[in-house]
Amino acid sequence: MDGNLTSTNAMSADSYIGNTRWDFDAKGVSPAQWAAHRAGMLAHETFHDFEMQRLRADGSLMWVAISGTPIFDAEGRFKGYRGVGRDISARKQAEEKIEQLAFYDVLTELPNRRLLMDRLQKALAVSDREKATGALLFIDLDNFKDLNDTQGHDLGDLLLKQVAQRLVTCVREIDTVARLGGDEFVVMLQNLDSGMAAATAQVVQVGKKIMALLNQVYLLGSQEHHSTPSIGVTLFEGHHQSMDELLKQADLAMYESKAAGRNTLRFFDPAMQALVAQRTALEMELRQGLQRQELRLFYQPVVDMSAHVVGVEALVRWQHPRRGMVSPAEFIPMAEQTGLILQLGHWVLDVACRQLVSWSTQTDTARLTMAVNVSARQFRHAEFVPQVLALLRQTGANPHLLKLELTESLLLTDPQDAILRMAELRGVGVRFSLDDFGTGYSSLSYLKLLPLQQLKIDQSFVRDVLTDPNDAAIARTVLALGQSLGFQVVAEGVETVGQCEFLKQNGCTLFQGYLFGKPVPIEQLQLGDLSSQATL
């Protein structure tokens, strides 16, 4: 090539004179690209925008795009190339920035979901071709939301950066550490030991290394912070599952780690998939059940010391057309997690209020109270208080006879917000009961602040009051606490006369349990005096 090649900000023109293209110190070009370019030049072909890196006069690298046209003399003999080089460093920097934004997480600089999926697709192809085993580890930081909510997002971001740095040190260069978003990370391991047993053992070692490192103390600014991971693992070999299926499997296994107590590692089990399929079917059927009016309210009586019914607790039941009576333990947690609890809870309140109105027309039932359980998700919903007030107006139910039962854990999550919501409803007469008292961590100071009127002793303590000194002591303490704070105390799960007598002797005045009646449909509910039924 002759000396007519020009390139802004490059070396002086004199440095090019007498050199051929392949004499220059070219960088940023693969051997295959260089070989193809050189072959074209040997064939005296015109080329356009061949991109390569060159040295500037100061020794720094620059990107150039070179175009060249062969030169021939009058006899047609090849004499060289006439070309031009353009400095494209700014464009290359912009392309790198775009690629960084498109394929890497801005906060941690780890590969993002898009790049992970691209690498996973290639890993699956290699795995299929070479019969190699790989693994996905889905990592979620335990209680990360608590850090963000209490200390702010700046400290949360610091933790995520440090977690990312630690994860990278746990894997090999061929492996990938990616951040999906929030506090979710994925580690992809490739070319594991042959055989599922050996590969599993290798993954366990990596998992232990990750857990040990992520369990070490973090320094977030001037604060020390402890964090733990829950890890779910799925193995792959070939294209037996799609990329989305593999991520879903690892995610399911991670939730198994959460359920097992957090800060642990679990492998995906096909049985999990079956449970998820059942759960998905149940969710769809519950949605349909709400539309088809398959749910019913059952009522369990609450009696006074004379075994006279003073109120009931409304309990939802699902009469499934094929499954029969579905246990609340099956569908209530699922409804809570999927958000169906909002629709279900509203329906329960509506039916309960209408029943209060129905009872108000008869003298012997006009003063009966109605207790309704309210879930955490329902209570925290922005429209909960307005919806309750609207239902009371629409149905005409007496708010003084409606009692909402809340759990300790619900109230302690954000006590100030709970107090404001409770106070607004208490202002119109609605009463509140603290359900399953003794199973949570209520402090006396919070109990004094909360606008409660009633405590319910959890049935787990009532069950063994006659045989377990600890349960008897807890029951006595709750009764004494309730009396000192001016609360009514209801004993749940009363099944025997002996239990009832013990509770009476220690100051309990309200009782609920099989001794006085099981939850039944409204048409089977017995009211009035139940002393003969309870054989008191």
Tab-separated table of N, CA, C and O in Angstrom, residues 28 66 123 149 152 255 268 299 350 356 449:
chain	number	residue	atom	x	y	z
A	28	GLY	N	-7.088	-5.678	17.441
A	28	GLY	CA	-8.549	-5.717	17.427
A	28	GLY	C	-9.109	-6.516	16.279
A	28	GLY	O	-10.303	-6.406	15.968
A	66	ILE	N	-10.834	1.400	7.497
A	66	ILE	CA	-9.984	1.645	6.317
A	66	ILE	C	-10.684	1.126	5.069
A	66	ILE	O	-11.231	0.014	5.070
A	123	ALA	N	-24.766	-22.429	25.909
A	123	ALA	CA	-24.339	-23.505	26.810
A	123	ALA	C	-25.159	-24.767	26.579
A	123	ALA	O	-24.623	-25.888	26.627
A	149	ASP	N	-36.251	-1.181	53.201
A	149	ASP	CA	-37.320	-0.427	53.858
A	149	ASP	C	-36.831	0.327	55.088
A	149	ASP	O	-37.312	1.418	55.395
A	152	GLY	N	-32.885	2.226	53.681
A	152	GLY	CA	-32.867	2.991	52.440
A	152	GLY	C	-32.233	2.234	51.285
A	152	GLY	O	-31.454	1.299	51.475
A	255	TYR	N	-37.371	-21.323	46.158
A	255	TYR	CA	-38.478	-21.138	47.102
A	255	TYR	C	-38.568	-22.308	48.081
A	255	TYR	O	-39.023	-22.135	49.215
A	268	PHE	N	-33.781	-28.842	42.428
A	268	PHE	CA	-35.113	-29.014	41.866
A	268	PHE	C	-35.479	-30.489	41.832
A	268	PHE	O	-34.675	-31.340	41.452
A	299	TYR	N	-70.162	-21.126	60.421
A	299	TYR	CA	-70.145	-20.310	61.638
A	299	TYR	C	-69.885	-21.191	62.851
A	299	TYR	O	-70.508	-22.249	63.001
A	350	ASP	N	-68.768	-9.195	53.030
A	350	ASP	CA	-70.088	-8.861	52.508
A	350	ASP	C	-71.147	-9.827	53.049
A	350	ASP	O	-72.197	-9.407	53.548
A	356	LEU	N	-75.473	-10.349	59.636
A	356	LEU	CA	-75.758	-9.493	60.789
A	356	LEU	C	-77.079	-8.755	60.595
A	356	LEU	O	-77.876	-8.613	61.545
A	449	LEU	N	-50.942	0.443	72.686
A	449	LEU	CA	-51.184	1.430	71.638
A	449	LEU	C	-52.281	1.010	70.670
A	449	LEU	O	-53.008	1.849	70.142
